[in-house]
Coordinates of C-alpha atoms in Angstrom, one line a residue:
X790 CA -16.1 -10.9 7.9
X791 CA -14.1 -9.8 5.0
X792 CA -17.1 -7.1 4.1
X793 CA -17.4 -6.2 7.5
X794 CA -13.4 -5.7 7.4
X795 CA -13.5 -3.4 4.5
X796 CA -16.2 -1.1 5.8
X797 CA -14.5 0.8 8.6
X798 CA -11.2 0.2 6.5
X799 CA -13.0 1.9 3.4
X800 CA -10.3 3.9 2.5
X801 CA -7.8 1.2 2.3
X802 CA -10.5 -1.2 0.5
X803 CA -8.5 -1.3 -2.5
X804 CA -5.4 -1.9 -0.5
X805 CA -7.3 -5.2 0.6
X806 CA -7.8 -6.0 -2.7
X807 CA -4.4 -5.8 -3.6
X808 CA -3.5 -7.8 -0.7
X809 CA -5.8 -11.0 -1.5
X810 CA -5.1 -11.0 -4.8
X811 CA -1.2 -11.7 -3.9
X812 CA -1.2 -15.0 -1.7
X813 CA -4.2 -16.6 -4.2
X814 CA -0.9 -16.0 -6.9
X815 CA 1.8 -17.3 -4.9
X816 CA -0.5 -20.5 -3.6
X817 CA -0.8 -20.9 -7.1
X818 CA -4.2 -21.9 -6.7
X819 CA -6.7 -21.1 -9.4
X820 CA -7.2 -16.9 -9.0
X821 CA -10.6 -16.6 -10.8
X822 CA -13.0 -18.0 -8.2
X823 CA -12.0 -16.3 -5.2
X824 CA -11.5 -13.0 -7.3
X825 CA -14.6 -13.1 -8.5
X826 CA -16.0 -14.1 -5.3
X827 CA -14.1 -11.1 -3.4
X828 CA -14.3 -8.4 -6.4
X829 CA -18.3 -9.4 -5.7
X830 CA -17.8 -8.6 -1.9
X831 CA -16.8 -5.1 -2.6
X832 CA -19.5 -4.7 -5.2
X833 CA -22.2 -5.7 -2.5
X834 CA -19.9 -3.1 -0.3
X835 CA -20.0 0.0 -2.9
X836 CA -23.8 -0.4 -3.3
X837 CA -24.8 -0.8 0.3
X838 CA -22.4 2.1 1.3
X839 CA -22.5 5.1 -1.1
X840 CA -19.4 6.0 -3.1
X841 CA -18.9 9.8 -1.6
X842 CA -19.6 8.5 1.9
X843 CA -16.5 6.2 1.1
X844 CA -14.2 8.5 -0.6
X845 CA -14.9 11.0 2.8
X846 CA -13.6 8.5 5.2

C-alpha cells in the first residue's frame, strides 16, 4: 500500500519519506529496520517507474 501511495503521489515521494521517518523517531523505536525497509520501497518504486517520468508528474 505504501508503494502504491507514493506512485500517484510521485512528486511528494520524498515528502513521504520525510514524513515516516518522523513518528519511527518520536516512538523511539529502533529507526534502521523500517528505514531500510521503506528507503527499499522507494528503490523498487524508482526502478519500476523511470526517474524523468517521475520528475514530469
Amino acid at each position: 500500500m505504501k508503494i502504491s501511495a507514493v506512485i500517484p503521489a510521485a512528486g511528494s515521494g520524498a515528502r513521504m519519506g520525510l514524513d515516516i521517518k518522523k513518528p519511527y523517531l518520536k516512538i523511539g523505536s529502533p529507526p534502521y529496520p523500517p528505514m531500510q525497509k521503506t528507503t527499499h520501497a522507494f528503490g523498487l518504486a524508482q526502478k519500476a517507474l523511470p526517474l524523468n517520468a517521475v520528475k514530469g508528474t
